[in-house]
Every structure is written in structure tokens, then in C-alpha cells.
Amino acid sequence: MAGRVIVFGATGYTGRLVVESLLAAGVRPTVAGRDPARVRELAERHRLAAATADAARPKTVRALVDEGDVLVSTVGPFTRYGEPAVEAAVDAGAHYVDSTGEADFVRRVFTEFGPRAERKGCALLTAFGYDFVPGNLAGALALREAGDAARRVDIGYFVTGGGRMSSGTRATIAINAGRGAAHLLADRQIRLLPFARRVRSFPVDHHRHPAGLVGGTEPYTLPRIAPGLTDVGVYLGWFGPATHLMRLASYATPLLTRAPGVATALRRVGDRALARTGEGPDEQERARTGTLVVAVAADERDRELATVRLTGANPYDLTGRLIAWAAAALAAGRVQAGGALGPVDAFGLDELVRAAQDAGLHRE
């Protein structure tokens, strides 16, 4: 019997996209959130079950799920509000999927919650949208082509076209930059570095474009499918030439965040980004923006062995579709392993390729 799918944060911007994608796939989720009126309105519109839960009251989040259910969380910023949902899933023995892009939270899922989930037999799929499924897919494809000689893979995330960010995306960037949060795999060890401390360039539109270091899932997940890997880096290329200025600023960030009042000021930046929560580009705006992800595999001498480019759907639409697909697959029992998993070790590379194509992401 398939488990229930519960979308926590269903009335938010990403949550609504996930619900729409689930309905399009024939899955009727329970919608949950902290505002009873908004949750009720959404549930009545689609004739869905509804529940009220608030991350500030963890017991209400725990009450959402039972063993075998799938809890989808889009409630961010995750470093502030994410723990109750993943804690509830692990405690219940429920599967879990989220939309985070925050490096600190990604690390916690893999290092703190993952081992507990493995013992419980439930799967945790963190950052299962534009952040960071495409890079896992592109990286895995590049590694398969590169073969056993691959020792390093670098992944760059870009967007094509224009368009504004959602309130949640703005908050994520503010939090990652403010906390100085990034990580990479270096000499087989996870190493923490400030946001954008390292810059790499990637082939985009016949030119090389800079991207700054972020903290994705790939440093944790790709070595599982390519044990010879020693180095994995994930980079964000949204800022063009300003990326180099961000690298210089990264040297000051650790000192600034310890200065009186600065941490509070950075927190307020995130608060302002969320002050108009649930907002983001509409369908027409999203249609003008696309996803571009590049993965480059290299050998121990840093000679390029394979390059894979994936392009396609707007990052927000892509996120909604990928999360919905993962939730449906988990509910149907198509993932048997437990713990914090990456997209490839959860579903297999060939199935992930098909799912990405269905979600609008294709190889060039």
C-alpha cells in the first residue's frame, strides 16, 4: 500500500508548484501549513486533505506523518525552520524530500540525520530541486563517460534568460553568503570554506563564465557512485563578473559576522526577503528563464576527460516537478535504501535521466 504524501509549506511559492506537479501526476497529497485559512482555501480548491502545522511548534509537524508516509518540506529558510520536518520524518520512519539550497542544512542532513534515518529504513532526499539534482545528474553522466581515470568533477549552475527570484531564493542567498557557508570534497575529505571563496569558469555560450563555490549535495553523493573521486566542487554562476568581487568579500565575511551587530543585520536581510513570503515569478516570467548546468570531469593531472551540459526548464518549475516525482516514487516504494541519499544512489542513473527529461531537463 502506498504511503501518503504530505506537503508541508504547501501554500508557499515552491509548495504550490509541488502540489500542482503532484496533481498533474495523479497524486493527491495532504496539504499542510501554519495558516489555517490559506491551507483550507488550497485544500478546498483541489479537494484535498488538509492539516495545520507550524515549524515553531515541532509537535504539530510530528503529528503530520506516520511510518511509510512521505513528508515534503518547502518551509525555509531551512537553517531556521527546517529541522522540525526532517526530525519528524526520521522519528516516524517516514521518507523525506525538501527544496533547500542552504549548505549548512545540507551538511546536517547528511551528517546528523542520515545515519539515524538509515537505521530506521527511511530515505532523506535533501535539496531535491534545481538545487542540486541537475548537478548530480550531469556529474554522474560525466563520470560515466570519463571512466576510472576520473579523480575530480566540478559542477556549475547557471540560469538563462532573465527574471526575478522568489522570496525564498533571495533568503537562501542571503543566508549562504551571510553565514559564509560552502563546502567541497578535497582529497576525499569534506572541507568547509566561505561562500564563493573559490571561483571556477565553465563553458557557457561559447565563452567561459565564472561561478563561485557553494555547498551542494554532490560532494557527499557522487563519491558513492565513483569511489575513485578525490575532489568535488559545486559552483553558482548567477552573478557574472561580480563573482570575483564575492570571492574577495569572502575573506572578510568570517571576521564581519563575528563583529557586534553584523550577524543581526544579516539576519534582518533574510527576514526582509521573507517579509512578502510566497512570492515569486509568475508563469510568464518563468517561461523566459531556463536552467543550465555544466559538469566537467578531470583526471589527477586536471586534464578534462568529459563535459556534460544539461539545459531546460525554469529552475522553479523544475524544482516542483522533480520533488513531485521523487515524492511519488518514495510513496510507491521504489526506493528501498535508507539514510541521506543522492538522486543517483536513490533511483539509479537511467531512471533519473528519464525523470529529468520528463521534468524538462535535457542533455545538449
GROMACS .gro file of C-alpha atoms in nm:
model
  364
    1MET     CA    1   0.000   0.000   0.000
    2ALA     CA    2   0.139   0.339  -0.099
    3GLY     CA    3   0.208   0.586   0.178
    4ARG     CA    4   0.054   0.930   0.197
    5VAL     CA    5   0.234   1.234   0.058
    6ILE     CA    6   0.219   1.541   0.282
    7VAL     CA    7   0.338   1.878   0.152
    8PHE     CA    8   0.443   2.098   0.444
    9GLY     CA    9   0.459   2.459   0.329
   10ALA     CA   10   0.200   2.390   0.059
   11THR     CA   11   0.073   2.749   0.047
   12GLY     CA   12   0.419   2.896  -0.019
   13TYR     CA   13   0.561   2.966  -0.362
   14THR     CA   14   0.754   2.640  -0.406
   15GLY     CA   15   0.492   2.443  -0.217
   16ARG     CA   16   0.220   2.545  -0.461
   17LEU     CA   17   0.436   2.436  -0.756
   18VAL     CA   18   0.496   2.099  -0.590
   19VAL     CA   19   0.124   2.049  -0.526
   20GLU     CA   20   0.041   2.136  -0.888
   21SER     CA   21   0.302   1.888  -1.013
   22LEU     CA   22   0.175   1.613  -0.783
   23LEU     CA   23  -0.181   1.665  -0.903
   24ALA     CA   24  -0.064   1.656  -1.265
   25ALA     CA   25   0.099   1.320  -1.188
   26GLY     CA   26  -0.221   1.184  -1.036
   27VAL     CA   27  -0.103   1.208  -0.674
   28ARG     CA   28  -0.341   1.373  -0.427
   29PRO     CA   29  -0.132   1.500  -0.135
   30THR     CA   30  -0.231   1.626   0.205
   31VAL     CA   31  -0.155   1.998   0.216
   32ALA     CA   32  -0.016   2.145   0.536
   33GLY     CA   33   0.098   2.484   0.660
   34ARG     CA   34   0.078   2.723   0.951
   35ASP     CA   35  -0.206   2.948   0.827
   36PRO     CA   36  -0.535   2.755   0.864
   37ALA     CA   37  -0.728   2.984   0.629
   38ARG     CA   38  -0.474   2.961   0.345
   39VAL     CA   39  -0.437   2.586   0.389
   40ARG     CA   40  -0.814   2.539   0.388
   41GLU     CA   41  -0.853   2.753   0.075
   42LEU     CA   42  -0.589   2.549  -0.111
   43ALA     CA   43  -0.736   2.219   0.004
   44GLU     CA   44  -1.090   2.316  -0.095
   45ARG     CA   45  -0.977   2.438  -0.437
   46HIS     CA   46  -0.832   2.096  -0.519
   47ARG     CA   47  -1.049   1.883  -0.286
   48LEU     CA   48  -0.750   1.767  -0.084
   49ALA     CA   49  -0.700   1.669   0.278
   50ALA     CA   50  -0.559   1.949   0.493
   51ALA     CA   51  -0.361   1.985   0.815
   52THR     CA   52  -0.223   2.274   1.017
   53ALA     CA   53   0.137   2.264   1.140
   54ASP     CA   54   0.395   2.523   1.238
   55ALA     CA   55   0.772   2.478   1.245
   56ALA     CA   56   0.773   2.690   1.561
   57ARG     CA   57   0.571   2.409   1.725
   58PRO     CA   58   0.758   2.089   1.634
   59LYS     CA   59   0.493   1.859   1.783
   60THR     CA   60   0.244   1.982   1.524
   61VAL     CA   61   0.488   1.886   1.248
   62ARG     CA   62   0.547   1.544   1.402
   63ALA     CA   63   0.171   1.487   1.405
   64LEU     CA   64   0.163   1.515   1.025
   65VAL     CA   65   0.339   1.187   0.949
   66ASP     CA   66   0.329   0.817   1.020
   67GLU     CA   67   0.566   0.538   0.924
   68GLY     CA   68   0.578   0.487   0.548
   69ASP     CA   69   0.446   0.833   0.463
   70VAL     CA   70   0.639   1.087   0.255
   71LEU     CA   71   0.692   1.431   0.404
   72VAL     CA   72   0.779   1.705   0.154
   73SER     CA   73   0.910   2.022   0.317
   74THR     CA   74   0.933   2.356   0.139
   75VAL     CA   75   0.943   2.558   0.462
   76GLY     CA   76   1.252   2.777   0.466
   77PRO     CA   77   1.493   2.920   0.539
   78PHE     CA   78   1.585   2.566   0.637
   79THR     CA   79   1.864   2.662   0.875
   80ARG     CA   80   1.595   2.839   1.076
   81TYR     CA   81   1.278   2.638   1.015
   82GLY     CA   82   1.385   2.309   0.856
   83GLU     CA   83   1.480   2.088   1.149
   84PRO     CA   84   1.129   2.004   1.279
   85ALA     CA   85   1.027   1.846   0.947
   86VAL     CA   86   1.331   1.625   0.897
   87GLU     CA   87   1.328   1.535   1.267
   88ALA     CA   88   0.961   1.438   1.241
   89ALA     CA   89   1.026   1.218   0.938
   90VAL     CA   90   1.315   1.034   1.100
   91ASP     CA   91   1.127   0.987   1.426
   92ALA     CA   92   0.823   0.848   1.244
   93GLY     CA   93   1.017   0.634   0.997
   94ALA     CA   94   0.875   0.839   0.710
   95HIS     CA   95   1.052   0.932   0.389
   96TYR     CA   96   1.150   1.295   0.339
   97VAL     CA   97   1.213   1.534   0.047
   98ASP     CA   98   1.296   1.905   0.066
   99SER     CA   99   1.369   2.207  -0.151
  100THR     CA  100   1.662   2.358   0.040
  101GLY     CA  101   1.964   2.517  -0.120
  102GLU     CA  102   2.135   2.602   0.210
  103ALA     CA  103   2.477   2.446   0.263
  104ASP     CA  104   2.456   2.430   0.641
  105PHE     CA  105   2.130   2.237   0.627
  106VAL     CA  106   2.255   2.001   0.357
  107ARG     CA  107   2.551   1.912   0.578
  108ARG     CA  108   2.326   1.847   0.877
  109VAL     CA  109   2.103   1.613   0.679
  110PHE     CA  110   2.398   1.403   0.565
  111THR     CA  111   2.599   1.403   0.888
  112GLU     CA  112   2.336   1.418   1.164
  113PHE     CA  113   2.005   1.289   1.033
  114GLY     CA  114   2.127   1.048   0.766
  115PRO     CA  115   2.272   0.783   1.000
  116ARG     CA  116   1.954   0.782   1.210
  117ALA     CA  117   1.737   0.753   0.900
  118GLU     CA  118   1.945   0.461   0.775
  119ARG     CA  119   1.879   0.276   1.099
  120LYS     CA  120   1.507   0.349   1.063
  121GLY     CA  121   1.500   0.245   0.697
  122CYS     CA  122   1.364   0.577   0.570
  123ALA     CA  123   1.512   0.784   0.289
  124LEU     CA  124   1.608   1.151   0.317
  125LEU     CA  125   1.633   1.337  -0.015
  126THR     CA  126   1.750   1.686   0.066
  127ALA     CA  127   1.794   1.967  -0.190
  128PHE     CA  128   1.592   1.777  -0.449
  129GLY     CA  129   1.520   2.057  -0.697
  130TYR     CA  130   1.727   2.289  -0.915
  131ASP     CA  131   1.950   2.277  -0.609
  132PHE     CA  132   2.103   2.015  -0.652
  133VAL     CA  133   1.957   1.740  -0.869
  134PRO     CA  134   2.083   1.862  -1.210
  135GLY     CA  135   2.444   1.872  -1.090
  136ASN     CA  136   2.417   1.519  -0.955
  137LEU     CA  137   2.284   1.405  -1.290
  138ALA     CA  138   2.537   1.595  -1.501
  139GLY     CA  139   2.820   1.487  -1.272
  140ALA     CA  140   2.718   1.122  -1.287
  141LEU     CA  141   2.694   1.130  -1.667
  142ALA     CA  142   3.036   1.297  -1.695
  143LEU     CA  143   3.187   1.042  -1.459
  144ARG     CA  144   3.040   0.753  -1.655
  145GLU     CA  145   3.196   0.889  -1.975
  146ALA     CA  146   3.528   0.970  -1.809
  147GLY     CA  147   3.571   0.621  -1.668
  148ASP     CA  148   3.802   0.509  -1.390
  149ALA     CA  149   4.060   0.779  -1.458
  150ALA     CA  150   3.831   1.049  -1.318
  151ARG     CA  151   3.952   1.199  -0.994
  152ARG     CA  152   3.780   1.537  -0.996
  153VAL     CA  153   3.445   1.677  -1.100
  154ASP     CA  154   3.339   2.042  -1.094
  155ILE     CA  155   2.978   2.146  -1.145
  156GLY     CA  156   2.849   2.490  -1.240
  157TYR     CA  157   2.489   2.606  -1.200
  158PHE     CA  158   2.364   2.883  -1.430
  159VAL     CA  159   2.036   3.033  -1.548
  160THR     CA  160   1.949   3.152  -1.896
  161GLY     CA  161   1.728   3.447  -1.980
  162GLY     CA  162   1.608   3.694  -1.719
  163GLY     CA  163   1.354   3.704  -1.440
  164ARG     CA  164   1.324   3.775  -1.071
  165MET     CA  165   1.388   3.544  -0.779
  166SER     CA  166   1.131   3.415  -0.534
  167SER     CA  167   1.138   3.542  -0.176
  168GLY     CA  168   1.276   3.206  -0.067
  169THR     CA  169   1.564   3.217  -0.317
  170ARG     CA  170   1.663   3.565  -0.201
  171ALA     CA  171   1.664   3.446   0.159
  172THR     CA  172   1.875   3.141   0.072
  173ILE     CA  173   2.140   3.353  -0.099
  174ALA     CA  174   2.146   3.597   0.193
  175ILE     CA  175   2.185   3.312   0.442
  176ASN     CA  176   2.457   3.130   0.248
  177ALA     CA  177   2.655   3.450   0.197
  178GLY     CA  178   2.597   3.575   0.549
  179ARG     CA  179   2.699   3.251   0.715
  180GLY     CA  180   2.994   3.211   0.480
  181ALA     CA  181   2.852   2.868   0.408
  182ALA     CA  182   3.006   2.645   0.142
  183HIS     CA  183   3.178   2.308   0.126
  184LEU     CA  184   3.359   2.083  -0.118
  185LEU     CA  185   3.532   1.748  -0.131
  186ALA     CA  186   3.911   1.792  -0.128
  187ASP     CA  187   4.147   1.494  -0.103
  188ARG     CA  188   3.847   1.276  -0.013
  189GLN     CA  189   3.751   1.497   0.285
  190ILE     CA  190   3.463   1.741   0.320
  191ARG     CA  191   3.616   2.083   0.371
  192LEU     CA  192   3.426   2.395   0.481
  193LEU     CA  193   3.501   2.725   0.309
  194PRO     CA  194   3.331   3.064   0.288
  195PHE     CA  195   3.071   3.117   0.017
  196ALA     CA  196   3.240   3.199  -0.319
  197ARG     CA  197   3.592   3.156  -0.175
  198ARG     CA  198   3.685   2.955  -0.482
  199VAL     CA  199   3.593   3.058  -0.836
  200ARG     CA  200   3.597   2.838  -1.145
  201SER     CA  201   3.496   2.910  -1.502
  202PHE     CA  202   3.271   2.690  -1.714
  203PRO     CA  203   3.193   2.677  -2.087
  204VAL     CA  204   2.868   2.868  -2.144
  205ASP     CA  205   2.754   3.003  -2.483
  206HIS     CA  206   3.099   2.951  -2.639
  207HIS     CA  207   3.263   3.154  -2.362
  208ARG     CA  208   3.385   3.069  -2.014
  209HIS     CA  209   3.177   3.216  -1.731
  210PRO     CA  210   3.280   3.241  -1.364
  211ALA     CA  211   3.098   3.070  -1.080
  212GLY     CA  212   3.156   3.083  -0.705
  213LEU     CA  213   3.174   2.794  -0.460
  214VAL     CA  214   2.853   2.688  -0.285
  215GLY     CA  215   2.762   2.384  -0.078
  216GLY     CA  216   2.568   2.123  -0.275
  217THR     CA  217   2.488   1.759  -0.216
  218GLU     CA  218   2.730   1.642  -0.486
  219PRO     CA  219   3.042   1.631  -0.262
  220TYR     CA  220   2.855   1.379  -0.045
  221THR     CA  221   2.678   1.180  -0.314
  222LEU     CA  222   2.900   1.150  -0.623
  223PRO     CA  223   3.185   0.963  -0.447
  224ARG     CA  224   2.934   0.688  -0.368
  225ILE     CA  225   2.896   0.611  -0.737
  226ALA     CA  226   3.259   0.685  -0.832
  227PRO     CA  227   3.486   0.570  -0.547
  228GLY     CA  228   3.796   0.697  -0.727
  229LEU     CA  229   3.686   1.059  -0.687
  230THR     CA  230   3.906   1.273  -0.465
  231ASP     CA  231   3.767   1.622  -0.535
  232VAL     CA  232   3.414   1.754  -0.598
  233GLY     CA  233   3.320   2.122  -0.617
  234VAL     CA  234   2.984   2.288  -0.681
  235TYR     CA  235   2.967   2.645  -0.808
  236LEU     CA  236   2.694   2.903  -0.864
  237GLY     CA  237   2.724   3.119  -1.175
  238TRP     CA  238   2.437   3.362  -1.131
  239PHE     CA  239   2.642   3.674  -1.066
  240GLY     CA  240   2.865   3.715  -1.372
  241PRO     CA  241   3.177   3.931  -1.321
  242ALA     CA  242   3.059   4.016  -0.968
  243THR     CA  243   3.158   3.660  -0.874
  244HIS     CA  244   3.521   3.775  -0.843
  245LEU     CA  245   3.418   4.054  -0.606
  246MET     CA  246   3.227   3.798  -0.399
  247ARG     CA  247   3.544   3.591  -0.373
  248LEU     CA  248   3.733   3.891  -0.236
  249ALA     CA  249   3.448   3.965   0.005
  250SER     CA  250   3.462   3.606   0.133
  251TYR     CA  251   3.789   3.683   0.311
  252ALA     CA  252   3.614   3.947   0.519
  253THR     CA  253   3.293   3.753   0.588
  254PRO     CA  254   3.422   3.539   0.881
  255LEU     CA  255   3.552   3.849   1.059
  256LEU     CA  256   3.245   4.059   0.987
  257THR     CA  257   3.000   3.800   1.112
  258ARG     CA  258   3.176   3.799   1.449
  259ALA     CA  259   3.155   4.177   1.479
  260PRO     CA  260   2.884   4.316   1.710
  261GLY     CA  261   2.560   4.376   1.525
  262VAL     CA  262   2.665   4.232   1.190
  263ALA     CA  263   2.509   3.889   1.244
  264THR     CA  264   2.186   4.061   1.345
  265ALA     CA  265   2.198   4.279   1.035
  266LEU     CA  266   2.248   3.977   0.809
  267ARG     CA  267   1.957   3.802   0.975
  268ARG     CA  268   1.742   4.104   0.900
  269VAL     CA  269   1.836   4.077   0.533
  270GLY     CA  270   1.690   3.728   0.531
  271ASP     CA  271   1.386   3.847   0.722
  272ARG     CA  272   1.321   4.119   0.465
  273ALA     CA  273   1.346   3.866   0.185
  274LEU     CA  274   1.075   3.662   0.356
  275ALA     CA  275   0.860   3.956   0.461
  276ARG     CA  276   0.649   3.902   0.149
  277THR     CA  277   0.664   3.525   0.171
  278GLY     CA  278   0.520   3.307  -0.102
  279GLU     CA  279   0.605   3.547  -0.382
  280GLY     CA  280   0.795   3.469  -0.698
  281PRO     CA  281   0.790   3.489  -1.076
  282ASP     CA  282   0.461   3.408  -1.244
  283GLU     CA  283   0.421   3.157  -1.526
  284GLN     CA  284   0.504   3.407  -1.799
  285GLU     CA  285   0.817   3.525  -1.617
  286ARG     CA  286   0.929   3.168  -1.556
  287ALA     CA  287   0.891   3.090  -1.926
  288ARG     CA  288   1.165   3.344  -2.003
  289THR     CA  289   1.421   3.173  -1.778
  290GLY     CA  290   1.591   2.837  -1.813
  291THR     CA  291   1.832   2.604  -1.638
  292LEU     CA  292   2.190   2.539  -1.749
  293VAL     CA  293   2.419   2.306  -1.556
  294VAL     CA  294   2.770   2.206  -1.662
  295ALA     CA  295   2.978   1.920  -1.519
  296VAL     CA  296   3.346   1.872  -1.602
  297ALA     CA  297   3.530   1.552  -1.505
  298ALA     CA  298   3.910   1.554  -1.495
  299ASP     CA  299   4.195   1.319  -1.412
  300GLU     CA  300   4.458   1.351  -1.140
  301ARG     CA  301   4.656   1.596  -1.355
  302ASP     CA  302   4.345   1.811  -1.404
  303ARG     CA  303   4.312   1.711  -1.770
  304GLU     CA  304   3.949   1.727  -1.882
  305LEU     CA  305   3.805   1.386  -1.962
  306ALA     CA  306   3.436   1.462  -2.016
  307THR     CA  307   3.199   1.759  -2.015
  308VAL     CA  308   2.821   1.734  -1.983
  309ARG     CA  309   2.576   2.021  -2.027
  310LEU     CA  310   2.211   2.000  -1.923
  311THR     CA  311   1.957   2.262  -2.024
  312GLY     CA  312   1.586   2.304  -1.986
  313ALA     CA  313   1.302   2.416  -1.767
  314ASN     CA  314   1.290   2.719  -1.543
  315PRO     CA  315   1.452   2.644  -1.205
  316TYR     CA  316   1.124   2.684  -1.014
  317ASP     CA  317   0.915   2.466  -1.244
  318LEU     CA  318   1.197   2.212  -1.250
  319THR     CA  319   1.205   2.205  -0.870
  320GLY     CA  320   0.831   2.146  -0.843
  321ARG     CA  321   0.838   1.863  -1.094
  322LEU     CA  322   1.144   1.688  -0.952
  323ILE     CA  323   1.019   1.699  -0.594
  324ALA     CA  324   0.678   1.570  -0.702
  325TRP     CA  325   0.838   1.284  -0.894
  326ALA     CA  326   1.059   1.188  -0.601
  327ALA     CA  327   0.770   1.201  -0.355
  328ALA     CA  328   0.554   0.980  -0.576
  329ALA     CA  329   0.838   0.732  -0.622
  330LEU     CA  330   0.902   0.716  -0.248
  331ALA     CA  331   0.532   0.668  -0.175
  332ALA     CA  332   0.520   0.383  -0.427
  333GLY     CA  333   0.811   0.207  -0.254
  334ARG     CA  334   1.057   0.246  -0.541
  335VAL     CA  335   1.344   0.338  -0.307
  336GLN     CA  336   1.449   0.060  -0.073
  337ALA     CA  337   1.761   0.212   0.083
  338GLY     CA  338   1.754   0.428   0.394
  339GLY     CA  339   1.957   0.727   0.504
  340ALA     CA  340   2.053   1.054   0.338
  341LEU     CA  341   2.063   0.967  -0.031
  342GLY     CA  342   2.156   1.141  -0.352
  343PRO     CA  343   1.938   1.125  -0.663
  344VAL     CA  344   2.155   0.862  -0.834
  345ASP     CA  345   2.205   0.625  -0.543
  346ALA     CA  346   1.832   0.657  -0.461
  347PHE     CA  347   1.691   0.590  -0.808
  348GLY     CA  348   1.973   0.483  -1.039
  349LEU     CA  349   2.120   0.689  -1.320
  350ASP     CA  350   1.899   0.568  -1.605
  351GLU     CA  351   1.576   0.629  -1.413
  352LEU     CA  352   1.700   0.973  -1.309
  353VAL     CA  353   1.772   1.059  -1.673
  354ARG     CA  354   1.415   0.968  -1.767
  355ALA     CA  355   1.269   1.165  -1.477
  356ALA     CA  356   1.477   1.471  -1.564
  357GLN     CA  357   1.363   1.454  -1.925
  358ASP     CA  358   1.001   1.434  -1.813
  359ALA     CA  359   1.065   1.739  -1.592
  360GLY     CA  360   1.205   1.933  -1.888
  361LEU     CA  361   1.581   1.888  -1.838
  362HIS     CA  362   1.780   1.753  -2.133
  363ARG     CA  363   2.137   1.698  -2.235
  364GLU     CA  364   2.272   1.926  -2.508
   0.00000   0.00000   0.00000
